[in-house]
Short mmCIF file of C-alpha atoms in Angstrom, two decimals:
data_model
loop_
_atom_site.label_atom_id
_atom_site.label_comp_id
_atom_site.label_asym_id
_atom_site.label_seq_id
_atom_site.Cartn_x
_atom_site.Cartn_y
_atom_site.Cartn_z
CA UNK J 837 -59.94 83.63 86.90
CA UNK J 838 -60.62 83.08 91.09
CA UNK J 839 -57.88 84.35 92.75
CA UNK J 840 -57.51 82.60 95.93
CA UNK J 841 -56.78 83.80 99.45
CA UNK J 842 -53.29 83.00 99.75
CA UNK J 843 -52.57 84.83 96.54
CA UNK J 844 -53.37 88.05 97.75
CA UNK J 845 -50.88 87.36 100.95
CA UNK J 846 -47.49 89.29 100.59
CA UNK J 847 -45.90 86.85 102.24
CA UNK J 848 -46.65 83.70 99.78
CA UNK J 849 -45.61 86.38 96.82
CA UNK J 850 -42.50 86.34 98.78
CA UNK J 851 -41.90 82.93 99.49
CA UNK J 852 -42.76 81.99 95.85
CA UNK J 853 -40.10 84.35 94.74
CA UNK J 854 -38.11 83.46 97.54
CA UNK J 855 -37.86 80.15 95.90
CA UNK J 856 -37.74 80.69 92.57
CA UNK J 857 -34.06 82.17 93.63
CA UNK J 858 -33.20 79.43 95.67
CA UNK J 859 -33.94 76.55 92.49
CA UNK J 860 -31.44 79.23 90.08
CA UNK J 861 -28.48 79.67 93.02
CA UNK J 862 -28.79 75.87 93.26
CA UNK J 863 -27.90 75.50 89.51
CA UNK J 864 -24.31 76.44 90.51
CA UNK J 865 -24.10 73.96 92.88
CA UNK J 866 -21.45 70.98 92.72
CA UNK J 867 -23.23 67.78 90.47
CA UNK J 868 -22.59 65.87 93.66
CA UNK J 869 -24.87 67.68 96.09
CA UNK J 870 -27.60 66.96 93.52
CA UNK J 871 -29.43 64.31 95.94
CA UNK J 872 -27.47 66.05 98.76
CA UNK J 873 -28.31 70.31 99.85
CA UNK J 874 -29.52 71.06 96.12
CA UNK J 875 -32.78 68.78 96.85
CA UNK J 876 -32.86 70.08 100.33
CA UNK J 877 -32.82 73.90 99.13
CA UNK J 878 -35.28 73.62 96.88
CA UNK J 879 -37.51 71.29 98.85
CA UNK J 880 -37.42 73.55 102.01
CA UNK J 881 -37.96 76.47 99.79
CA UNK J 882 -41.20 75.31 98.23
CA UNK J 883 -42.51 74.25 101.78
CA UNK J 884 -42.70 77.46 102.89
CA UNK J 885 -45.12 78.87 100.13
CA UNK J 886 -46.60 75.51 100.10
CA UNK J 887 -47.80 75.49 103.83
CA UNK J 888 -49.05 79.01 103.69
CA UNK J 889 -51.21 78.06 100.87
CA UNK J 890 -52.56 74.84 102.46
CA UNK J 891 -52.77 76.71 105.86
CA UNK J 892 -55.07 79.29 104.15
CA UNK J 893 -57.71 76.44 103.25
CA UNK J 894 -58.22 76.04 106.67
CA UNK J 895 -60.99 76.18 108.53
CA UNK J 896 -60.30 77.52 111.71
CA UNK J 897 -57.49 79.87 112.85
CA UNK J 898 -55.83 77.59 115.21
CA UNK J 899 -55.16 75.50 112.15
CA UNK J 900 -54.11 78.43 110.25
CA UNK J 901 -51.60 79.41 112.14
CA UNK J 902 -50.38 75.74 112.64
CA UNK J 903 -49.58 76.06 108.95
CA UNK J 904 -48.23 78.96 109.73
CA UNK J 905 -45.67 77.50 112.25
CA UNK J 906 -44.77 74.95 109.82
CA UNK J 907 -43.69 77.58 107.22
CA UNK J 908 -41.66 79.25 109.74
CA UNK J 909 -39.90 76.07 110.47
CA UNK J 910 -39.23 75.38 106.71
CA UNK J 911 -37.86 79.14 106.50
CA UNK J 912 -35.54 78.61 109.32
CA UNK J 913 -34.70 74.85 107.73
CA UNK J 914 -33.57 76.83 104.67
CA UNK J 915 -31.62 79.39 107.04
CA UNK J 916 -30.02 76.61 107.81
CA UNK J 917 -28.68 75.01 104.73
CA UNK J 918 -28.03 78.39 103.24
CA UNK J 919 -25.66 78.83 105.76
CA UNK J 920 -23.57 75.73 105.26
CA UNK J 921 -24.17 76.07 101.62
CA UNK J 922 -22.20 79.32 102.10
CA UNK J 923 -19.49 77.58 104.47
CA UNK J 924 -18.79 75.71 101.66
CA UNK J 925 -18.40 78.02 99.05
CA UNK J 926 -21.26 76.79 96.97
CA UNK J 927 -23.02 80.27 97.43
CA UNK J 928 -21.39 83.26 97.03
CA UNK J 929 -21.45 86.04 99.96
CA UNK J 930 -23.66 88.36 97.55
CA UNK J 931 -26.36 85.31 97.00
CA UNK J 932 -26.49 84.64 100.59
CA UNK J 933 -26.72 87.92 102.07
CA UNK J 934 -29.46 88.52 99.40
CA UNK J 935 -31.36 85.29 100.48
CA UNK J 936 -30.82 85.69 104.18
CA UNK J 937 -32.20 89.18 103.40
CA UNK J 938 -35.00 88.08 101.96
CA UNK J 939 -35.94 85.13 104.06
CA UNK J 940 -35.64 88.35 106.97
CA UNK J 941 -38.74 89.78 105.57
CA UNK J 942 -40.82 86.21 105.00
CA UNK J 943 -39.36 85.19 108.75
CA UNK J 944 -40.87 88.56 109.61
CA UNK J 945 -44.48 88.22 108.17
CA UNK J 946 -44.57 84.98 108.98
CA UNK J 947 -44.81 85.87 112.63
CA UNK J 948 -46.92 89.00 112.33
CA UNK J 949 -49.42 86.33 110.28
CA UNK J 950 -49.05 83.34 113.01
CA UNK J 951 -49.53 86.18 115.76
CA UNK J 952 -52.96 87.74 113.96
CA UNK J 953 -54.54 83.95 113.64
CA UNK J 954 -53.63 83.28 117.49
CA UNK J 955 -55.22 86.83 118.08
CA UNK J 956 -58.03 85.53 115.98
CA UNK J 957 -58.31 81.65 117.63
CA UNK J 958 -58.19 83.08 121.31
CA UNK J 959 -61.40 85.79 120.19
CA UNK J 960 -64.02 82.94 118.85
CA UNK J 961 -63.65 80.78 122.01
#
């Protein structure tokens, strides 16, 4: 079986993880927040693996690390919600240090990746 590109990129086998733990903490959520931060979570979550995929079937690096930048954002967005989600008590202080922890190390390699396909856009012109 092919294996693409983004598959072999540490950071999309964290970010898939990443949200794999974000759609089983949301489980505990209140039934209310179902259309509320539950979809927002897991939506978020995904986007991040998702754009580093797409970004990887780019052509150029400029567009690349767009995708890049997008993923970032979405990783923050989740920073975000986790935090409130934690506020009010629908995360325990365990989960979230665990995710914030873990969305340390994506936030992390995200940059190191956007900063290597800048390196590599400003070389070809």
């Amino acid at each position: 079986m092919y294996v693409f590109s983004f598959e072999k990129l540490e950071v999309w086998v964290e970010a898939k993880e990443f949200s794999k733990s974000v759609y089983e903490i949301t489980t505990h959520f209140p039934d209310t927040e179902k259309f509320g931060l539950t979809s927002q979570l897991k939506r978020a979550s995904i986007s991040i693996a998702s754009n580093i995929a797409e970004g990887s079937a780019r052509k150029n690096y400029k567009d690349k690390a767009h995708f890049t930048t997008i993923a970032f954002g979405s990783a923050v967005e989740v920073l975000n919600q986790l935090i409130i989600s934690f506020e009010l008590n629908f995360v325990s202080e365990v989960d979230y240090l665990k995710l914030r922890e873990q969305l340390e190390s994506i936030t992390n390699k995200l940059n190191s990746l956007r900063n290597y396909q800048i390196d590599k856009s400003n070389e070809i012109k």
